[in-house]
Short mmCIF file of C-alpha atoms in Angstrom, two decimals:
data_model
loop_
_atom_site.label_atom_id
_atom_site.label_comp_id
_atom_site.label_asym_id
_atom_site.label_seq_id
_atom_site.Cartn_x
_atom_site.Cartn_y
_atom_site.Cartn_z
CA UNK B 1 -17.57 21.64 4.66
CA UNK B 2 -15.36 20.11 7.57
CA UNK B 3 -13.65 22.48 9.69
CA UNK B 4 -10.32 21.07 11.25
CA UNK B 5 -10.44 21.74 14.68
CA UNK B 6 -7.19 23.52 16.19
CA UNK B 7 -5.04 23.48 19.23
CA UNK B 8 -5.57 26.50 21.51
CA UNK B 9 -7.43 29.37 21.43
CA UNK B 10 -5.29 31.66 19.52
CA UNK B 11 -4.89 35.02 20.32
CA UNK B 12 -7.01 36.62 23.29
CA UNK B 13 -9.57 39.30 22.48
CA UNK B 14 -8.58 42.65 24.32
CA UNK B 15 -11.02 43.34 27.34
CA UNK B 16 -13.20 46.02 26.86
CA UNK B 17 -12.06 49.57 27.65
CA UNK B 18 -13.19 53.18 27.69
CA UNK B 19 -16.62 54.30 27.73
CA UNK B 20 -18.40 55.48 24.60
CA UNK B 21 -22.67 55.84 24.62
CA UNK B 22 -23.14 54.48 21.27
CA UNK B 23 -21.21 51.40 22.19
CA UNK B 24 -23.07 51.37 25.22
CA UNK B 25 -26.32 51.88 23.51
CA UNK B 26 -25.32 48.82 20.68
CA UNK B 27 -24.52 46.40 24.11
CA UNK B 28 -27.56 47.68 25.88
CA UNK B 29 -29.37 46.18 22.66
CA UNK B 30 -27.20 42.83 22.41
CA UNK B 31 -27.71 42.11 26.06
CA UNK B 32 -31.62 42.18 25.79
CA UNK B 33 -31.34 39.73 22.74
CA UNK B 34 -28.72 37.47 24.92
CA UNK B 35 -31.24 37.69 27.98
CA UNK B 36 -33.98 36.85 25.15
CA UNK B 37 -31.87 33.86 24.46
CA UNK B 38 -31.27 32.93 28.35
CA UNK B 39 -35.36 33.08 28.71
CA UNK B 40 -34.90 30.61 25.75
CA UNK B 41 -32.51 28.53 27.31
CA UNK B 42 -34.74 28.04 30.33
CA UNK B 43 -37.54 26.69 28.34
CA UNK B 44 -35.01 23.88 26.18
CA UNK B 45 -34.08 22.98 30.02
CA UNK B 46 -37.35 22.33 30.69
CA UNK B 47 -37.45 20.45 27.74
CA UNK B 48 -34.56 18.42 27.82
CA UNK B 49 -34.65 17.86 31.60
CA UNK B 50 -38.56 16.85 31.11
CA UNK B 51 -38.19 14.60 28.38
CA UNK B 52 -35.79 12.48 29.82
CA UNK B 53 -37.80 10.48 32.71
CA UNK B 54 -41.15 10.72 31.19
CA UNK B 55 -40.52 9.53 27.12
CA UNK B 56 -41.64 6.10 27.26
CA UNK B 57 -39.53 3.24 25.80
CA UNK B 58 -36.48 3.88 24.29
CA UNK B 59 -34.70 7.59 23.83
CA UNK B 60 -38.06 9.42 22.27
CA UNK B 61 -37.86 12.79 21.89
CA UNK B 62 -34.38 13.20 23.80
CA UNK B 63 -32.93 13.49 20.66
CA UNK B 64 -35.22 16.20 19.29
CA UNK B 65 -35.10 18.61 21.94
CA UNK B 66 -31.00 18.16 22.06
CA UNK B 67 -31.12 18.99 18.18
CA UNK B 68 -32.65 22.32 19.73
CA UNK B 69 -31.03 23.19 22.30
CA UNK B 70 -28.00 22.76 19.72
CA UNK B 71 -29.34 25.01 17.21
CA UNK B 72 -29.36 27.67 20.29
CA UNK B 73 -25.61 27.14 21.26
CA UNK B 74 -25.11 27.61 17.70
CA UNK B 75 -26.83 30.95 18.00
CA UNK B 76 -24.55 31.76 20.74
CA UNK B 77 -21.52 30.63 19.23
CA UNK B 78 -21.97 32.93 16.67
CA UNK B 79 -23.07 36.03 18.75
CA UNK B 80 -19.65 35.38 20.77
CA UNK B 81 -18.03 35.59 17.68
CA UNK B 82 -19.34 38.36 16.02
CA UNK B 83 -19.77 40.55 18.81
CA UNK B 84 -16.81 39.90 21.19
CA UNK B 85 -14.35 38.39 18.86
CA UNK B 86 -14.01 35.00 20.96
CA UNK B 87 -13.42 31.96 18.49
CA UNK B 88 -14.54 28.74 18.98
CA UNK B 89 -12.23 25.92 18.12
CA UNK B 90 -14.03 24.22 15.13
CA UNK B 91 -18.06 23.75 14.63
CA UNK B 92 -19.61 21.21 16.47
CA UNK B 93 -19.80 17.40 15.18
CA UNK B 94 -23.39 15.74 14.54
CA UNK B 95 -25.66 14.47 17.45
CA UNK B 96 -24.50 10.97 18.38
CA UNK B 97 -26.32 8.49 16.66
CA UNK B 98 -29.27 7.05 19.16
CA UNK B 99 -28.55 3.26 20.16
CA UNK B 100 -30.56 0.80 18.97
CA UNK B 101 -33.09 -0.92 21.65
CA UNK B 102 -32.13 1.60 24.15
CA UNK B 103 -34.36 2.16 26.95
CA UNK B 104 -34.73 3.85 30.51
CA UNK B 105 -33.58 6.99 31.72
CA UNK B 106 -30.08 5.73 32.61
CA UNK B 107 -29.83 4.63 28.12
CA UNK B 108 -31.26 8.19 27.85
CA UNK B 109 -28.82 9.81 30.17
CA UNK B 110 -26.06 7.58 28.88
CA UNK B 111 -26.73 8.74 25.35
CA UNK B 112 -26.29 12.40 26.32
CA UNK B 113 -23.21 12.23 28.64
CA UNK B 114 -21.67 9.50 25.97
CA UNK B 115 -20.94 12.85 23.42
CA UNK B 116 -17.97 15.32 24.85
CA UNK B 117 -20.21 18.16 22.69
CA UNK B 118 -23.57 16.99 23.56
CA UNK B 119 -22.57 16.76 27.46
CA UNK B 120 -21.41 20.18 27.12
CA UNK B 121 -24.31 21.43 25.89
CA UNK B 122 -26.66 19.93 28.18
CA UNK B 123 -24.47 21.11 30.98
CA UNK B 124 -24.75 24.84 29.32
CA UNK B 125 -28.38 24.40 29.21
CA UNK B 126 -28.84 24.13 32.83
CA UNK B 127 -26.67 26.87 33.74
CA UNK B 128 -27.37 29.24 30.83
CA UNK B 129 -30.46 30.82 32.62
CA UNK B 130 -29.02 31.39 35.71
CA UNK B 131 -25.25 32.33 34.94
CA UNK B 132 -25.72 33.75 31.76
CA UNK B 133 -28.93 35.11 31.97
CA UNK B 134 -27.89 36.95 35.20
CA UNK B 135 -24.91 38.73 33.06
CA UNK B 136 -26.99 39.15 30.22
CA UNK B 137 -30.03 41.31 32.87
CA UNK B 138 -27.32 42.83 35.10
CA UNK B 139 -26.65 45.87 32.70
CA UNK B 140 -30.30 46.50 31.74
CA UNK B 141 -31.23 45.55 35.70
CA UNK B 142 -28.85 48.81 36.00
CA UNK B 143 -30.43 50.81 33.34
CA UNK B 144 -34.35 49.99 34.97
CA UNK B 145 -33.19 50.97 38.48
CA UNK B 146 -31.40 54.41 37.05
CA UNK B 147 -34.60 55.36 35.21
CA UNK B 148 -36.78 54.73 38.41
CA UNK B 149 -34.99 56.67 40.63
CA UNK B 150 -35.33 59.53 37.87
CA UNK B 151 -38.97 59.03 37.60
CA UNK B 152 -39.01 58.75 41.69
CA UNK B 153 -37.56 62.17 41.29
CA UNK B 154 -40.57 63.95 39.44
CA UNK B 155 -43.37 61.76 41.15
CA UNK B 156 -42.17 59.90 44.03
CA UNK B 157 -43.66 62.43 47.02
CA UNK B 158 -47.18 61.86 45.60
CA UNK B 159 -46.96 58.34 44.96
CA UNK B 160 -45.56 57.70 48.35
CA UNK B 161 -48.28 58.74 49.98
CA UNK B 162 -50.90 57.47 47.58
CA UNK B 163 -49.29 54.07 47.67
CA UNK B 164 -48.47 54.29 51.95
CA UNK B 165 -44.77 54.23 51.38
CA UNK B 166 -42.40 53.90 48.39
CA UNK B 167 -38.21 52.80 48.67
CA UNK B 168 -35.95 53.57 46.25
CA UNK B 169 -33.34 50.71 46.91
CA UNK B 170 -32.30 51.83 50.82
CA UNK B 171 -33.95 55.31 50.53
CA UNK B 172 -37.62 55.58 51.68
CA UNK B 173 -39.51 58.53 49.66
CA UNK B 174 -40.31 60.69 52.73
CA UNK B 175 -40.27 64.35 50.79
CA UNK B 176 -38.06 66.61 48.01
CA UNK B 177 -35.24 65.85 49.67
CA UNK B 178 -35.19 62.14 49.52
CA UNK B 179 -36.95 62.11 45.92
CA UNK B 180 -33.77 64.21 44.82
CA UNK B 181 -31.40 61.88 46.02
CA UNK B 182 -33.40 59.16 44.43
CA UNK B 183 -33.33 60.93 41.26
CA UNK B 184 -29.15 61.90 41.64
CA UNK B 185 -28.45 58.19 42.39
CA UNK B 186 -30.36 57.35 39.19
CA UNK B 187 -29.38 59.57 37.00
CA UNK B 188 -25.74 58.41 38.10
CA UNK B 189 -26.56 54.89 37.36
CA UNK B 190 -27.70 55.70 33.61
CA UNK B 191 -24.24 55.99 32.45
CA UNK B 192 -23.03 52.96 34.69
CA UNK B 193 -25.51 51.18 32.69
CA UNK B 194 -23.79 52.04 29.34
CA UNK B 195 -20.21 51.19 30.84
CA UNK B 196 -21.34 47.77 32.25
CA UNK B 197 -23.23 46.77 29.00
CA UNK B 198 -19.78 46.34 26.30
CA UNK B 199 -18.18 44.52 29.25
CA UNK B 200 -21.01 42.16 30.67
CA UNK B 201 -21.45 41.39 26.95
CA UNK B 202 -17.71 40.43 26.53
CA UNK B 203 -17.85 38.42 29.59
CA UNK B 204 -21.17 36.14 28.59
CA UNK B 205 -19.18 35.23 25.32
CA UNK B 206 -16.57 34.12 27.54
CA UNK B 207 -18.45 32.12 29.29
CA UNK B 208 -20.29 30.76 27.21
CA UNK B 209 -16.80 29.32 25.10
CA UNK B 210 -16.06 28.01 28.85
CA UNK B 211 -18.77 26.14 28.69
CA UNK B 212 -18.91 25.07 25.01
CA UNK B 213 -15.83 24.87 23.78
CA UNK B 214 -14.07 21.23 23.69
CA UNK B 215 -10.89 21.49 25.75
CA UNK B 216 -7.29 21.06 25.02
CA UNK B 217 -7.17 17.16 25.50
CA UNK B 218 -10.23 16.73 23.04
CA UNK B 219 -8.44 19.28 20.41
CA UNK B 220 -5.76 16.91 20.70
CA UNK B 221 -7.94 13.82 19.94
CA UNK B 222 -9.58 15.28 17.02
CA UNK B 223 -6.13 16.86 15.72
CA UNK B 224 -4.89 13.38 15.68
CA UNK B 225 -8.00 11.63 13.86
CA UNK B 226 -7.91 14.86 11.51
CA UNK B 227 -4.31 13.99 11.07
CA UNK B 228 -4.41 10.11 10.57
CA UNK B 229 -7.47 10.34 8.01
CA UNK B 230 -6.17 13.03 5.46
CA UNK B 231 -2.57 10.86 5.96
CA UNK B 232 -4.20 8.05 4.62
CA UNK B 233 -6.10 10.12 2.40
CA UNK B 234 -2.51 11.53 0.84
CA UNK B 235 -1.30 8.18 0.55
CA UNK B 236 -4.36 6.71 -1.39
CA UNK B 237 -4.23 9.97 -3.34
CA UNK B 238 -0.09 9.61 -4.32
CA UNK B 239 -0.51 5.72 -4.91
CA UNK B 240 -3.81 6.38 -7.23
CA UNK B 241 -1.56 9.07 -8.84
CA UNK B 242 1.55 6.59 -8.97
CA UNK B 243 -1.01 4.06 -10.91
CA UNK B 244 -2.28 6.81 -13.35
CA UNK B 245 1.17 8.18 -14.77
CA UNK B 246 2.48 4.12 -14.88
CA UNK B 247 -1.26 3.22 -17.19
CA UNK B 248 -0.33 6.82 -18.74
CA UNK B 249 2.95 6.03 -19.37
CA UNK B 250 2.14 2.18 -20.74
CA UNK B 251 -0.55 2.95 -22.99
CA UNK B 252 0.72 5.87 -24.37
CA UNK B 253 4.55 6.54 -24.50
CA UNK B 254 6.04 3.58 -23.90
CA UNK B 255 4.07 1.94 -26.43
CA UNK B 256 4.29 4.48 -29.33
CA UNK B 257 8.56 4.16 -28.12
CA UNK B 258 8.38 0.29 -28.79
CA UNK B 259 6.04 0.82 -32.12
CA UNK B 260 8.64 3.51 -32.85
CA UNK B 261 11.67 0.97 -32.20
CA UNK B 262 10.26 -1.86 -34.19
CA UNK B 263 9.48 0.78 -36.94
CA UNK B 264 13.46 1.60 -37.32
CA UNK B 265 14.51 -2.33 -36.79
CA UNK B 266 12.10 -2.86 -39.75
CA UNK B 267 14.32 -0.06 -42.00
CA UNK B 268 17.00 -0.99 -40.87
CA UNK B 269 16.69 -5.02 -42.62
CA UNK B 270 14.78 -2.68 -45.67
CA UNK B 271 18.19 0.46 -45.75
CA UNK B 272 19.76 -2.02 -49.21
CA UNK B 273 16.43 -3.56 -50.85
CA UNK B 274 13.86 -0.97 -50.13
CA UNK B 275 15.01 2.34 -49.94
CA UNK B 276 11.64 4.11 -50.83
CA UNK B 277 10.19 1.60 -48.20
CA UNK B 278 12.88 2.81 -45.81
CA UNK B 279 11.93 6.59 -46.11
CA UNK B 280 8.12 6.09 -45.55
CA UNK B 281 9.11 3.96 -42.11
CA UNK B 282 11.22 6.64 -41.17
CA UNK B 283 8.37 9.07 -41.41
CA UNK B 284 5.94 6.95 -39.43
CA UNK B 285 8.62 6.91 -36.59
CA UNK B 286 9.30 10.63 -36.82
CA UNK B 287 5.60 11.20 -36.52
CA UNK B 288 5.62 8.49 -33.47
CA UNK B 289 8.15 10.15 -31.97
CA UNK B 290 6.41 13.63 -32.17
CA UNK B 291 3.06 11.92 -30.74
CA UNK B 292 5.11 10.50 -27.98
CA UNK B 293 6.67 13.65 -26.91
CA UNK B 294 3.34 15.22 -26.69
CA UNK B 295 2.01 12.79 -24.47
CA UNK B 296 5.18 13.06 -22.29
CA UNK B 297 4.51 16.88 -22.19
CA UNK B 298 0.91 16.18 -21.53
CA UNK B 299 2.31 13.90 -18.48
CA UNK B 300 4.50 16.19 -16.96
CA UNK B 301 1.75 19.17 -17.22
CA UNK B 302 -0.19 16.88 -14.84
CA UNK B 303 1.86 16.42 -12.71
CA UNK B 304 3.59 19.66 -12.30
CA UNK B 305 2.96 22.02 -14.88
CA UNK B 306 6.14 23.82 -15.88
CA UNK B 307 4.38 27.20 -15.58
CA UNK B 308 3.11 26.86 -12.05
CA UNK B 309 6.96 26.07 -11.37
CA UNK B 310 8.40 28.56 -13.59
CA UNK B 311 5.95 31.40 -12.71
CA UNK B 312 3.98 30.62 -9.79
CA UNK B 313 0.52 30.12 -8.88
CA UNK B 314 -0.47 33.19 -10.41
CA UNK B 315 0.20 33.19 -13.54
CA UNK B 316 -0.56 29.43 -13.32
CA UNK B 317 -4.50 30.32 -12.69
CA UNK B 318 -3.91 33.03 -15.41
CA UNK B 319 -2.94 30.26 -17.56
CA UNK B 320 -5.76 28.45 -16.49
CA UNK B 321 -8.12 31.35 -17.36
CA UNK B 322 -7.07 31.76 -20.68
CA UNK B 323 -7.66 27.93 -22.04
CA UNK B 324 -10.97 28.15 -20.40
CA UNK B 325 -13.74 27.81 -22.85
CA UNK B 326 -15.93 29.79 -20.48
CA UNK B 327 -14.91 33.26 -20.11
CA UNK B 328 -12.80 33.77 -16.52
CA UNK B 329 -11.82 36.70 -14.76
CA UNK B 330 -8.61 36.85 -12.27
CA UNK B 331 -8.00 39.01 -9.62
CA UNK B 332 -4.43 38.28 -7.52
CA UNK B 333 -3.27 40.00 -4.55
CA UNK B 334 -0.63 38.11 -3.18
CA UNK B 335 2.63 39.70 -1.88
CA UNK B 336 5.01 36.16 -2.50
CA UNK B 337 4.65 32.35 -3.25
CA UNK B 338 3.44 29.59 -0.84
CA UNK B 339 5.05 26.57 -0.45
CA UNK B 340 5.48 24.34 -3.68
CA UNK B 341 3.01 21.40 -1.94
CA UNK B 342 0.34 24.09 -1.29
CA UNK B 343 0.94 25.78 -4.75
CA UNK B 344 0.32 22.73 -6.36
CA UNK B 345 -2.83 21.51 -4.25
CA UNK B 346 -4.23 24.91 -4.76
CA UNK B 347 -3.49 24.85 -8.57
CA UNK B 348 -5.12 21.60 -9.27
CA UNK B 349 -7.99 22.43 -6.93
CA UNK B 350 -8.63 25.11 -9.47
CA UNK B 351 -8.09 23.90 -11.92
CA UNK B 352 -10.85 20.69 -10.87
CA UNK B 353 -13.35 23.49 -9.91
CA UNK B 354 -12.84 25.65 -13.85
CA UNK B 355 -13.42 21.76 -15.09
CA UNK B 356 -16.87 21.97 -13.51
CA UNK B 357 -17.99 24.92 -14.41
CA UNK B 358 -17.17 23.96 -18.14
CA UNK B 359 -18.91 20.62 -17.44
CA UNK B 360 -21.99 21.40 -15.60
CA UNK B 361 -22.54 24.82 -14.69
CA UNK B 362 -24.01 26.33 -18.44
CA UNK B 363 -22.34 29.76 -16.99
CA UNK B 364 -21.81 32.54 -19.47
CA UNK B 365 -18.92 33.72 -17.12
CA UNK B 366 -16.30 32.82 -14.28
CA UNK B 367 -14.31 34.72 -12.10
CA UNK B 368 -11.47 33.45 -10.25
CA UNK B 369 -9.86 35.48 -6.32
CA UNK B 370 -6.58 34.94 -4.66
CA UNK B 371 -6.22 36.35 -1.56
CA UNK B 372 -3.69 36.08 1.66
CA UNK B 373 -4.65 37.43 4.59
CA UNK B 374 -3.16 36.18 7.92
CA UNK B 375 -1.38 33.34 7.30
CA UNK B 376 -4.32 32.07 5.19
CA UNK B 377 -4.68 31.75 1.26
CA UNK B 378 -8.33 32.25 -0.02
CA UNK B 379 -9.17 30.90 -3.05
CA UNK B 380 -12.87 31.75 -4.45
CA UNK B 381 -13.69 30.68 -8.01
CA UNK B 382 -17.03 31.52 -8.76
CA UNK B 383 -19.70 31.21 -11.99
CA UNK B 384 -23.01 32.74 -12.69
CA UNK B 385 -24.28 29.34 -13.98
CA UNK B 386 -27.42 27.36 -13.46
CA UNK B 387 -26.34 26.87 -9.33
CA UNK B 388 -26.83 23.18 -7.43
CA UNK B 389 -23.45 22.31 -6.85
CA UNK B 390 -22.67 19.48 -4.27
CA UNK B 391 -20.00 18.22 -2.84
CA UNK B 392 -22.27 14.95 -2.08
CA UNK B 393 -23.60 13.97 -5.43
CA UNK B 394 -20.27 14.39 -7.31
CA UNK B 395 -16.51 13.77 -7.29
CA UNK B 396 -15.18 16.37 -7.93
CA UNK B 397 -15.89 18.68 -5.34
CA UNK B 398 -15.07 15.63 -2.76
CA UNK B 399 -11.74 15.48 -4.63
CA UNK B 400 -10.63 19.31 -3.99
CA UNK B 401 -12.41 18.61 -0.52
CA UNK B 402 -9.58 15.51 0.19
CA UNK B 403 -6.55 17.49 -1.82
CA UNK B 404 -6.95 20.46 0.42
CA UNK B 405 -7.50 18.85 3.71
CA UNK B 406 -4.16 16.98 3.46
CA UNK B 407 -2.84 20.69 4.41
CA UNK B 408 -5.73 21.85 6.84
CA UNK B 409 -7.62 23.25 4.27
CA UNK B 410 -11.28 23.80 4.13
CA UNK B 411 -14.01 23.98 1.46
CA UNK B 412 -16.97 26.10 1.50
CA UNK B 413 -19.58 25.55 -1.13
CA UNK B 414 -22.62 27.93 -2.29
CA UNK B 415 -24.82 26.78 -4.64
CA UNK B 416 -28.63 27.71 -4.49
CA UNK B 417 -30.66 26.47 -7.04
CA UNK B 418 -30.42 29.00 -10.77
CA UNK B 419 -26.90 30.23 -9.24
CA UNK B 420 -24.50 31.68 -8.97
CA UNK B 421 -22.32 29.43 -7.54
CA UNK B 422 -19.67 30.60 -5.31
CA UNK B 423 -16.54 27.91 -3.66
CA UNK B 424 -14.28 29.30 -1.49
CA UNK B 425 -11.17 27.28 -0.40
CA UNK B 426 -8.75 28.25 2.65
CA UNK B 427 -5.27 27.14 2.76
CA UNK B 428 -2.91 27.98 5.81
CA UNK B 429 0.50 28.64 4.62
CA UNK B 430 3.32 31.13 4.69
CA UNK B 431 4.42 32.90 1.75
CA UNK B 432 8.24 31.94 0.99
CA UNK B 433 9.26 34.53 -1.55
CA UNK B 434 8.62 37.86 -2.36
CA UNK B 435 6.32 38.03 -5.47
CA UNK B 436 7.89 37.62 -9.39
CA UNK B 437 5.03 36.88 -11.27
CA UNK B 438 3.81 39.31 -13.51
CA UNK B 439 0.84 41.72 -12.60
#
């Protein structure tokens, strides 16, 4: 699903401080992984730079090579976020389309440099084998140097005679004293490697972000484009809602009220001549008024349910679960109420998802979980049905996406074949009042 680009980096992760042997060993393993990925980046860079001038007419293999580079940068982003807490503002979009009829090296370079994200990834894959590789391998090199010094402390003297001279950094191994000095220096480098590894992993993550994260101007442009699109969607949705309300009033309550007026008019004309007919007409008018009132209540519930206005999102969602034909468990941890527009959007999103569960999932049980953490309302709707839910094949999930996008909300769907299905919705919001709903 589409994520909204956010301006700025948010709170900067704290630099690594202190010393811990377990943390150092973990960081050394991570350095090995980053070194392997840097070596893979070297292969990818050779593939991209070699493909650009060598491919025949058109862009040829360049998009495929850049797609492999993008897979590698996605892996680097994930590791930077997981290991160092350094966040990247929004996922990269798809590769730009290949222009029809483009040929020649200039067109290929233009294709790469025309898209800002592709241009950044191209620059990253050229520099990562050098800058990123050195950062990743530095603690490993210090560790290997330390182990070599310890090795020379025990075997350096006989080996120096056999190999016609042996050095440890600036120390020639000429006897027991120099071998012992090499061993001492080697022992000192072992904790240095453990101290250095977490810091180089963190620095590598910051280097990755500096190369791959969009700049403030690009983020601002993306934000403007997102707001323009969501504003247009919100306006279209509101107009469609107004037309629906107008249609429901015209075809429902309004028509019944008109018919009731005609019935009462007929009763007035028959009042003196046929009292029995008047009685029947009054019964008919009373039934029409009851149906009109019921339709008006349904219409009000469709606009803004009274339980949502009176009791808040928690009880409104519980009410949805109670009337859902599929048994539904509800778990809530909300220390307050979101603002009314966010609350309404969340309620109708949950309602739409429960409707999908009833219509399409063949589920025996469903679950709703509401949580609020660090400024984000997180709603999870799950079921144990047959799975296969896809926003691209139906209007329900797309409608939920459009509804939440107005508030910078995001939707993610996990629905493998044979289930289960889990839909997670996240809405940035503030809680405006203490909790007053029932527990």
